[in-house]
Amino acid sequence: MPAQPRPHRATIADVAREAGVSRTTVSHALNGLGKVNSQTRERVMAVAAELNYRPSVRAQGLRKGRSQSLALLSSMPAAVSAGPSQLGFFTELAMSCARTALLRGYVFMLTPPVSGTDPVDRLDIDGAVLLEPAVDDPIASALEARGIPYVTIDGPGGVAQASGVVDLRHAQTAELLVEHLIAQGARRPALIVGTSERGAQVAARNAYLAAAAEYGFAPVIAEADEEEGEPAGADAAGAILSDAPDVDALFVPIDTFASGAVRAAEAAGRSVGVDLLVATRYDGLRARTSTPPLTAVDLGLDEVARDAVELLLAVLDGSPASPEVERPHRPDPRLIVRASTAGPGGHLGERPQIR
């Protein structure tokens, strides 16, 4: 059976011919530009509707000198930002960013982290959202070198050259998790963090050390290489449980490290959620599908992504950039309590804190 010819897509020339005007008049009439009398404007719009004419986003972008494309970028290793499932923190943010961008007439590119590769030179974009940049972040440097506007999804103290910052509330999230472990009966919690100086890792360390000083336990901190993912978290947890067997809780902000910590606990004969509490930061696929499921935090990523894209578009449109976005609709980070922090009695609620 012969292939059916593709239906003809109406062009601006078709609208101009049917309406008896120039293509420039059609463009001005449909975009509210120039001096087009009301009768002509109404005739052009009626013809465009009859022909089912849709303006070319690409052509509109070219006229403005834009690609109508944005990107989500991160220097975080794929092992911690996405993982084997490719359905992690990075991907969830990308989907929410893409939704907001599309409604505003932009294509949003998910640019996966590739170790040792600078993706910026490969992209034709108007602006970028940079996720949790590190100190002296190479992606930030590349964006600055090309003069591409960008905003960061990161807490205060992010990249100084960014056009704006959407706060992920690292400190509030870290304090929420540490206080929960103490409230659930932990007497000597330990911390496993990445070796980078990203905001979330710094905030976790600070909150943990503040709790150690307040509650009087000796700090136990292990660092793991983010590039190595889950095995690095398992090695760090295994070393802690071997060297400090009285540790009764693990605060593991990076969820891929938390998955490794659960494996190490099982290998050490510990029962997660009973004699070893485990909590992580991001309430993603790893936390929800772990055995047992992991206590984590709902970071409100839909709202975070929306704020980041709207801030970036405001910068591209020439609006004065705010150094930080904190919108009233943003909810506070919310603790999702699961079996990994139930404790010996299996109690999932908040107990009175031990002072």
PDB file of N, CA and C in Angstrom, residues 55-143:
ATOM      1  N   PRO A  55       2.541  29.377  14.287  1.00  0.00           N
ATOM      2  CA  PRO A  55       3.846  30.009  14.044  1.00  0.00           C
ATOM      3  C   PRO A  55       4.986  29.048  14.360  1.00  0.00           C
ATOM      4  N   SER A  56       6.077  29.175  13.645  1.00  0.00           N
ATOM      5  CA  SER A  56       7.267  28.360  13.885  1.00  0.00           C
ATOM      6  C   SER A  56       8.033  28.921  15.068  1.00  0.00           C
ATOM      7  N   VAL A  57       8.150  28.120  16.120  1.00  0.00           N
ATOM      8  CA  VAL A  57       8.917  28.561  17.286  1.00  0.00           C
ATOM      9  C   VAL A  57      10.362  28.836  16.895  1.00  0.00           C
ATOM     10  N   ARG A  58      10.902  27.994  16.013  1.00  0.00           N
ATOM     11  CA  ARG A  58      12.293  28.172  15.565  1.00  0.00           C
ATOM     12  C   ARG A  58      12.467  29.513  14.851  1.00  0.00           C
ATOM     13  N   ALA A  59      11.507  29.838  13.959  1.00  0.00           N
ATOM     14  CA  ALA A  59      11.599  31.103  13.235  1.00  0.00           C
ATOM     15  C   ALA A  59      11.479  32.291  14.191  1.00  0.00           C
ATOM     16  N   GLN A  60      10.578  32.167  15.174  1.00  0.00           N
ATOM     17  CA  GLN A  60      10.437  33.242  16.149  1.00  0.00           C
ATOM     18  C   GLN A  60      11.734  33.441  16.926  1.00  0.00           C
ATOM     19  N   GLY A  61      12.369  32.322  17.292  1.00  0.00           N
ATOM     20  CA  GLY A  61      13.631  32.409  18.021  1.00  0.00           C
ATOM     21  C   GLY A  61      14.717  33.052  17.204  1.00  0.00           C
ATOM     22  N   LEU A  62      14.782  32.702  15.921  1.00  0.00           N
ATOM     23  CA  LEU A  62      15.802  33.286  15.049  1.00  0.00           C
ATOM     24  C   LEU A  62      15.620  34.791  14.929  1.00  0.00           C
ATOM     25  N   ARG A  63      14.369  35.232  14.841  1.00  0.00           N
ATOM     26  CA  ARG A  63      14.115  36.675  14.751  1.00  0.00           C
ATOM     27  C   ARG A  63      14.579  37.401  16.009  1.00  0.00           C
ATOM     28  N   LYS A  64      14.468  36.718  17.146  1.00  0.00           N
ATOM     29  CA  LYS A  64      14.902  37.330  18.410  1.00  0.00           C
ATOM     30  C   LYS A  64      16.375  37.099  18.694  1.00  0.00           C
ATOM     31  N   GLY A  65      17.030  36.314  17.848  1.00  0.00           N
ATOM     32  CA  GLY A  65      18.430  35.984  18.118  1.00  0.00           C
ATOM     33  C   GLY A  65      18.579  34.976  19.230  1.00  0.00           C
ATOM     34  N   ARG A  66      17.563  34.105  19.379  1.00  0.00           N
ATOM     35  CA  ARG A  66      17.591  33.099  20.440  1.00  0.00           C
ATOM     36  C   ARG A  66      17.363  31.706  19.871  1.00  0.00           C
ATOM     37  N   SER A  67      17.821  30.727  20.620  1.00  0.00           N
ATOM     38  CA  SER A  67      17.574  29.340  20.226  1.00  0.00           C
ATOM     39  C   SER A  67      16.284  28.796  20.824  1.00  0.00           C
ATOM     40  N   GLN A  68      15.697  29.549  21.772  1.00  0.00           N
ATOM     41  CA  GLN A  68      14.510  29.110  22.519  1.00  0.00           C
ATOM     42  C   GLN A  68      14.780  27.802  23.256  1.00  0.00           C
ATOM     43  N   SER A  69      16.021  27.619  23.693  1.00  0.00           N
ATOM     44  CA  SER A  69      16.420  26.395  24.399  1.00  0.00           C
ATOM     45  C   SER A  69      17.108  26.738  25.705  1.00  0.00           C
ATOM     46  N   LEU A  70      16.786  25.951  26.724  1.00  0.00           N
ATOM     47  CA  LEU A  70      17.427  26.053  28.027  1.00  0.00           C
ATOM     48  C   LEU A  70      17.983  24.679  28.378  1.00  0.00           C
ATOM     49  N   ALA A  71      18.849  24.623  29.389  1.00  0.00           N
ATOM     50  CA  ALA A  71      19.422  23.321  29.768  1.00  0.00           C
ATOM     51  C   ALA A  71      19.576  23.224  31.271  1.00  0.00           C
ATOM     52  N   LEU A  72      19.461  22.001  31.768  1.00  0.00           N
ATOM     53  CA  LEU A  72      19.814  21.685  33.148  1.00  0.00           C
ATOM     54  C   LEU A  72      21.198  21.054  33.134  1.00  0.00           C
ATOM     55  N   LEU A  73      22.115  21.634  33.881  1.00  0.00           N
ATOM     56  CA  LEU A  73      23.501  21.182  33.899  1.00  0.00           C
ATOM     57  C   LEU A  73      23.930  20.879  35.329  1.00  0.00           C
ATOM     58  N   SER A  74      24.869  19.969  35.472  1.00  0.00           N
ATOM     59  CA  SER A  74      25.406  19.643  36.793  1.00  0.00           C
ATOM     60  C   SER A  74      26.768  18.995  36.641  1.00  0.00           C
ATOM     61  N   SER A  75      27.664  19.335  37.557  1.00  0.00           N
ATOM     62  CA  SER A  75      28.969  18.675  37.588  1.00  0.00           C
ATOM     63  C   SER A  75      28.962  17.486  38.545  1.00  0.00           C
ATOM     64  N   MET A  76      27.797  17.212  39.168  1.00  0.00           N
ATOM     65  CA  MET A  76      27.707  16.050  40.045  1.00  0.00           C
ATOM     66  C   MET A  76      27.876  14.780  39.222  1.00  0.00           C
ATOM     67  N   PRO A  77      28.630  13.810  39.696  1.00  0.00           N
ATOM     68  CA  PRO A  77      28.769  12.554  38.959  1.00  0.00           C
ATOM     69  C   PRO A  77      27.420  11.874  38.760  1.00  0.00           C
ATOM     70  N   ALA A  78      27.262  11.218  37.624  1.00  0.00           N
ATOM     71  CA  ALA A  78      26.007  10.518  37.332  1.00  0.00           C
ATOM     72  C   ALA A  78      25.701   9.454  38.378  1.00  0.00           C
ATOM     73  N   ALA A  79      26.733   8.907  39.019  1.00  0.00           N
ATOM     74  CA  ALA A  79      26.520   7.855  40.014  1.00  0.00           C
ATOM     75  C   ALA A  79      25.669   8.329  41.176  1.00  0.00           C
ATOM     76  N   VAL A  80      25.739   9.629  41.507  1.00  0.00           N
ATOM     77  CA  VAL A  80      24.930  10.134  42.616  1.00  0.00           C
ATOM     78  C   VAL A  80      23.734  10.957  42.145  1.00  0.00           C
ATOM     79  N   SER A  81      23.810  11.568  40.954  1.00  0.00           N
ATOM     80  CA  SER A  81      22.703  12.410  40.509  1.00  0.00           C
ATOM     81  C   SER A  81      21.606  11.626  39.811  1.00  0.00           C
ATOM     82  N   ALA A  82      21.937  10.450  39.268  1.00  0.00           N
ATOM     83  CA  ALA A  82      20.928   9.640  38.580  1.00  0.00           C
ATOM     84  C   ALA A  82      21.033   8.175  38.980  1.00  0.00           C
ATOM     85  N   GLY A  83      22.217   7.590  38.849  1.00  0.00           N
ATOM     86  CA  GLY A  83      22.399   6.190  39.218  1.00  0.00           C
ATOM     87  C   GLY A  83      22.005   5.253  38.099  1.00  0.00           C
ATOM     88  N   PRO A  84      22.102   3.935  38.344  1.00  0.00           N
ATOM     89  CA  PRO A  84      21.819   2.950  37.297  1.00  0.00           C
ATOM     90  C   PRO A  84      20.414   3.064  36.707  1.00  0.00           C
ATOM     91  N   SER A  85      19.432   3.456  37.516  1.00  0.00           N
ATOM     92  CA  SER A  85      18.058   3.554  37.014  1.00  0.00           C
ATOM     93  C   SER A  85      17.849   4.771  36.126  1.00  0.00           C
ATOM     94  N   GLN A  86      18.756   5.755  36.222  1.00  0.00           N
ATOM     95  CA  GLN A  86      18.633   7.038  35.517  1.00  0.00           C
ATOM     96  C   GLN A  86      17.394   7.817  35.967  1.00  0.00           C
ATOM     97  N   LEU A  87      16.845   7.465  37.136  1.00  0.00           N
ATOM     98  CA  LEU A  87      15.629   8.120  37.623  1.00  0.00           C
ATOM     99  C   LEU A  87      15.877   8.747  38.985  1.00  0.00           C
ATOM    100  N   GLY A  88      16.896   9.553  39.077  1.00  0.00           N
ATOM    101  CA  GLY A  88      17.253  10.137  40.361  1.00  0.00           C
ATOM    102  C   GLY A  88      16.921  11.615  40.465  1.00  0.00           C
ATOM    103  N   PHE A  89      17.623  12.269  41.354  1.00  0.00           N
ATOM    104  CA  PHE A  89      17.453  13.679  41.690  1.00  0.00           C
ATOM    105  C   PHE A  89      17.502  14.555  40.437  1.00  0.00           C
ATOM    106  N   PHE A  90      18.522  14.341  39.601  1.00  0.00           N
ATOM    107  CA  PHE A  90      18.739  15.142  38.397  1.00  0.00           C
ATOM    108  C   PHE A  90      17.562  15.005  37.432  1.00  0.00           C
ATOM    109  N   THR A  91      17.116  13.774  37.219  1.00  0.00           N
ATOM    110  CA  THR A  91      16.034  13.522  36.265  1.00  0.00           C
ATOM    111  C   THR A  91      14.715  14.111  36.742  1.00  0.00           C
ATOM    112  N   GLU A  92      14.440  13.996  38.033  1.00  0.00           N
ATOM    113  CA  GLU A  92      13.188  14.538  38.566  1.00  0.00           C
ATOM    114  C   GLU A  92      13.133  16.052  38.393  1.00  0.00           C
ATOM    115  N   LEU A  93      14.246  16.720  38.676  1.00  0.00           N
ATOM    116  CA  LEU A  93      14.287  18.162  38.484  1.00  0.00           C
ATOM    117  C   LEU A  93      14.130  18.528  37.009  1.00  0.00           C
ATOM    118  N   ALA A  94      14.774  17.755  36.141  1.00  0.00           N
ATOM    119  CA  ALA A  94      14.714  18.046  34.709  1.00  0.00           C
ATOM    120  C   ALA A  94      13.279  17.995  34.191  1.00  0.00           C
ATOM    121  N   MET A  95      12.516  17.002  34.616  1.00  0.00           N
ATOM    122  CA  MET A  95      11.132  16.878  34.153  1.00  0.00           C
ATOM    123  C   MET A  95      10.305  18.083  34.601  1.00  0.00           C
ATOM    124  N   SER A  96      10.501  18.519  35.821  1.00  0.00           N
ATOM    125  CA  SER A  96       9.744  19.677  36.318  1.00  0.00           C
ATOM    126  C   SER A  96      10.175  20.960  35.625  1.00  0.00           C
ATOM    127  N   CYS A  97      11.478  21.113  35.390  1.00  0.00           N
ATOM    128  CA  CYS A  97      11.978  22.284  34.659  1.00  0.00           C
ATOM    129  C   CYS A  97      11.414  22.306  33.244  1.00  0.00           C
ATOM    130  N   ALA A  98      11.407  21.148  32.582  1.00  0.00           N
ATOM    131  CA  ALA A  98      10.950  21.066  31.195  1.00  0.00           C
ATOM    132  C   ALA A  98       9.483  21.469  31.073  1.00  0.00           C
ATOM    133  N   ARG A  99       8.684  21.088  32.047  1.00  0.00           N
ATOM    134  CA  ARG A  99       7.257  21.414  32.017  1.00  0.00           C
ATOM    135  C   ARG A  99       7.054  22.935  32.052  1.00  0.00           C
ATOM    136  N   THR A 100       7.749  23.607  32.965  1.00  0.00           N
ATOM    137  CA  THR A 100       7.616  25.057  33.070  1.00  0.00           C
ATOM    138  C   THR A 100       8.146  25.749  31.819  1.00  0.00           C
ATOM    139  N   ALA A 101       9.289  25.293  31.318  1.00  0.00           N
ATOM    140  CA  ALA A 101       9.893  25.907  30.140  1.00  0.00           C
ATOM    141  C   ALA A 101       8.996  25.772  28.916  1.00  0.00           C
ATOM    142  N   LEU A 102       8.407  24.592  28.717  1.00  0.00           N
ATOM    143  CA  LEU A 102       7.566  24.355  27.547  1.00  0.00           C
ATOM    144  C   LEU A 102       6.366  25.291  27.532  1.00  0.00           C
ATOM    145  N   LEU A 103       5.772  25.519  28.688  1.00  0.00           N
ATOM    146  CA  LEU A 103       4.618  26.411  28.769  1.00  0.00           C
ATOM    147  C   LEU A 103       4.986  27.853  28.476  1.00  0.00           C
ATOM    148  N   ARG A 104       6.279  28.154  28.556  1.00  0.00           N
ATOM    149  CA  ARG A 104       6.762  29.504  28.255  1.00  0.00           C
ATOM    150  C   ARG A 104       7.426  29.589  26.876  1.00  0.00           C
ATOM    151  N   GLY A 105       7.283  28.523  26.068  1.00  0.00           N
ATOM    152  CA  GLY A 105       7.786  28.572  24.704  1.00  0.00           C
ATOM    153  C   GLY A 105       9.235  28.185  24.529  1.00  0.00           C
ATOM    154  N   TYR A 106       9.792  27.475  25.488  1.00  0.00           N
ATOM    155  CA  TYR A 106      11.191  27.054  25.408  1.00  0.00           C
ATOM    156  C   TYR A 106      11.302  25.533  25.426  1.00  0.00           C
ATOM    157  N   VAL A 107      12.279  25.030  24.694  1.00  0.00           N
ATOM    158  CA  VAL A 107      12.650  23.626  24.789  1.00  0.00           C
ATOM    159  C   VAL A 107      13.665  23.503  25.915  1.00  0.00           C
ATOM    160  N   PHE A 108      13.509  22.464  26.724  1.00  0.00           N
ATOM    161  CA  PHE A 108      14.423  22.276  27.855  1.00  0.00           C
ATOM    162  C   PHE A 108      15.242  21.013  27.642  1.00  0.00           C
ATOM    163  N   MET A 109      16.552  21.158  27.695  1.00  0.00           N
ATOM    164  CA  MET A 109      17.456  20.042  27.455  1.00  0.00           C
ATOM    165  C   MET A 109      17.948  19.446  28.764  1.00  0.00           C
ATOM    166  N   LEU A 110      17.827  18.149  28.886  1.00  0.00           N
ATOM    167  CA  LEU A 110      18.453  17.432  29.992  1.00  0.00           C
ATOM    168  C   LEU A 110      19.846  17.055  29.509  1.00  0.00           C
ATOM    169  N   THR A 111      20.859  17.602  30.167  1.00  0.00           N
ATOM    170  CA  THR A 111      22.237  17.363  29.746  1.00  0.00           C
ATOM    171  C   THR A 111      22.914  16.489  30.785  1.00  0.00           C
ATOM    172  N   PRO A 112      23.018  15.186  30.536  1.00  0.00           N
ATOM    173  CA  PRO A 112      23.526  14.276  31.568  1.00  0.00           C
ATOM    174  C   PRO A 112      24.972  14.561  31.914  1.00  0.00           C
ATOM    175  N   PRO A 113      25.326  14.426  33.194  1.00  0.00           N
ATOM    176  CA  PRO A 113      26.727  14.613  33.591  1.00  0.00           C
ATOM    177  C   PRO A 113      27.611  13.556  32.931  1.00  0.00           C
ATOM    178  N   VAL A 114      28.695  13.990  32.322  1.00  0.00           N
ATOM    179  CA  VAL A 114      29.661  13.078  31.721  1.00  0.00           C
ATOM    180  C   VAL A 114      31.033  13.429  32.280  1.00  0.00           C
ATOM    181  N   SER A 115      31.615  12.522  33.008  1.00  0.00           N
ATOM    182  CA  SER A 115      32.880  12.796  33.685  1.00  0.00           C
ATOM    183  C   SER A 115      33.958  13.222  32.693  1.00  0.00           C
ATOM    184  N   GLY A 116      34.619  14.333  33.011  1.00  0.00           N
ATOM    185  CA  GLY A 116      35.738  14.795  32.196  1.00  0.00           C
ATOM    186  C   GLY A 116      35.340  15.496  30.915  1.00  0.00           C
ATOM    187  N   THR A 117      34.044  15.764  30.711  1.00  0.00           N
ATOM    188  CA  THR A 117      33.571  16.388  29.481  1.00  0.00           C
ATOM    189  C   THR A 117      32.873  17.699  29.797  1.00  0.00           C
ATOM    190  N   ASP A 118      33.182  18.736  29.009  1.00  0.00           N
ATOM    191  CA  ASP A 118      32.509  20.020  29.149  1.00  0.00           C
ATOM    192  C   ASP A 118      31.348  20.054  28.161  1.00  0.00           C
ATOM    193  N   PRO A 119      30.096  19.972  28.647  1.00  0.00           N
ATOM    194  CA  PRO A 119      28.964  19.936  27.722  1.00  0.00           C
ATOM    195  C   PRO A 119      28.599  21.286  27.133  1.00  0.00           C
ATOM    196  N   VAL A 120      29.077  22.382  27.730  1.00  0.00           N
ATOM    197  CA  VAL A 120      28.593  23.715  27.360  1.00  0.00           C
ATOM    198  C   VAL A 120      28.909  24.036  25.903  1.00  0.00           C
ATOM    199  N   ASP A 121      30.110  23.703  25.440  1.00  0.00           N
ATOM    200  CA  ASP A 121      30.489  24.007  24.069  1.00  0.00           C
ATOM    201  C   ASP A 121      29.693  23.214  23.040  1.00  0.00           C
ATOM    202  N   ARG A 122      28.984  22.183  23.468  1.00  0.00           N
ATOM    203  CA  ARG A 122      28.194  21.360  22.550  1.00  0.00           C
ATOM    204  C   ARG A 122      26.743  21.824  22.451  1.00  0.00           C
ATOM    205  N   LEU A 123      26.376  22.847  23.225  1.00  0.00           N
ATOM    206  CA  LEU A 123      24.976  23.246  23.325  1.00  0.00           C
ATOM    207  C   LEU A 123      24.720  24.615  22.714  1.00  0.00           C
ATOM    208  N   ASP A 124      23.585  24.744  22.045  1.00  0.00           N
ATOM    209  CA  ASP A 124      23.102  26.033  21.558  1.00  0.00           C
ATOM    210  C   ASP A 124      21.924  26.421  22.444  1.00  0.00           C
ATOM    211  N   ILE A 125      22.211  27.142  23.518  1.00  0.00           N
ATOM    212  CA  ILE A 125      21.189  27.462  24.520  1.00  0.00           C
ATOM    213  C   ILE A 125      21.212  28.944  24.847  1.00  0.00           C
ATOM    214  N   ASP A 126      20.048  29.430  25.310  1.00  0.00           N
ATOM    215  CA  ASP A 126      19.945  30.821  25.744  1.00  0.00           C
ATOM    216  C   ASP A 126      20.316  30.996  27.206  1.00  0.00           C
ATOM    217  N   GLY A 127      20.137  29.950  28.002  1.00  0.00           N
ATOM    218  CA  GLY A 127      20.422  30.034  29.431  1.00  0.00           C
ATOM    219  C   GLY A 127      20.430  28.653  30.040  1.00  0.00           C
ATOM    220  N   ALA A 128      20.840  28.580  31.301  1.00  0.00           N
ATOM    221  CA  ALA A 128      20.963  27.269  31.948  1.00  0.00           C
ATOM    222  C   ALA A 128      20.586  27.362  33.417  1.00  0.00           C
ATOM    223  N   VAL A 129      20.130  26.218  33.918  1.00  0.00           N
ATOM    224  CA  VAL A 129      19.934  26.013  35.351  1.00  0.00           C
ATOM    225  C   VAL A 129      21.047  25.074  35.789  1.00  0.00           C
ATOM    226  N   LEU A 130      21.849  25.503  36.749  1.00  0.00           N
ATOM    227  CA  LEU A 130      22.992  24.727  37.221  1.00  0.00           C
ATOM    228  C   LEU A 130      22.657  24.135  38.584  1.00  0.00           C
ATOM    229  N   LEU A 131      22.686  22.817  38.658  1.00  0.00           N
ATOM    230  CA  LEU A 131      22.267  22.106  39.867  1.00  0.00           C
ATOM    231  C   LEU A 131      23.420  21.920  40.840  1.00  0.00           C
ATOM    232  N   GLU A 132      23.237  22.419  42.045  1.00  0.00           N
ATOM    233  CA  GLU A 132      24.168  22.241  43.159  1.00  0.00           C
ATOM    234  C   GLU A 132      25.640  22.328  42.741  1.00  0.00           C
ATOM    235  N   PRO A 133      26.074  23.497  42.307  1.00  0.00           N
ATOM    236  CA  PRO A 133      27.469  23.626  41.867  1.00  0.00           C
ATOM    237  C   PRO A 133      28.452  23.425  43.013  1.00  0.00           C
ATOM    238  N   ALA A 134      29.614  22.925  42.657  1.00  0.00           N
ATOM    239  CA  ALA A 134      30.702  22.789  43.619  1.00  0.00           C
ATOM    240  C   ALA A 134      31.486  24.096  43.670  1.00  0.00           C
ATOM    241  N   VAL A 135      32.391  24.212  44.620  1.00  0.00           N
ATOM    242  CA  VAL A 135      33.298  25.358  44.670  1.00  0.00           C
ATOM    243  C   VAL A 135      34.159  25.319  43.405  1.00  0.00           C
ATOM    244  N   ASP A 136      34.326  26.476  42.737  1.00  0.00           N
ATOM    245  CA  ASP A 136      35.079  26.540  41.479  1.00  0.00           C
ATOM    246  C   ASP A 136      34.529  25.545  40.465  1.00  0.00           C
ATOM    247  N   ASP A 137      33.213  25.522  40.323  1.00  0.00           N
ATOM    248  CA  ASP A 137      32.558  24.542  39.467  1.00  0.00           C
ATOM    249  C   ASP A 137      32.958  24.724  37.999  1.00  0.00           C
ATOM    250  N   PRO A 138      33.394  23.652  37.325  1.00  0.00           N
ATOM    251  CA  PRO A 138      33.833  23.781  35.931  1.00  0.00           C
ATOM    252  C   PRO A 138      32.709  24.148  34.974  1.00  0.00           C
ATOM    253  N   ILE A 139      31.482  23.696  35.260  1.00  0.00           N
ATOM    254  CA  ILE A 139      30.361  24.041  34.385  1.00  0.00           C
ATOM    255  C   ILE A 139      30.045  25.526  34.517  1.00  0.00           C
ATOM    256  N   ALA A 140      30.096  26.056  35.733  1.00  0.00           N
ATOM    257  CA  ALA A 140      29.868  27.488  35.929  1.00  0.00           C
ATOM    258  C   ALA A 140      30.916  28.297  35.172  1.00  0.00           C
ATOM    259  N   SER A 141      32.161  27.868  35.246  1.00  0.00           N
ATOM    260  CA  SER A 141      33.236  28.580  34.547  1.00  0.00           C
ATOM    261  C   SER A 141      33.010  28.578  33.038  1.00  0.00           C
ATOM    262  N   ALA A 142      32.547  27.438  32.510  1.00  0.00           N
ATOM    263  CA  ALA A 142      32.300  27.339  31.068  1.00  0.00           C
ATOM    264  C   ALA A 142      31.147  28.244  30.642  1.00  0.00           C
ATOM    265  N   LEU A 143      30.087  28.303  31.445  1.00  0.00           N
ATOM    266  CA  LEU A 143      28.962  29.186  31.136  1.00  0.00           C
ATOM    267  C   LEU A 143      29.392  30.642  31.150  1.00  0.00           C
TER     268      LEU A 143
END
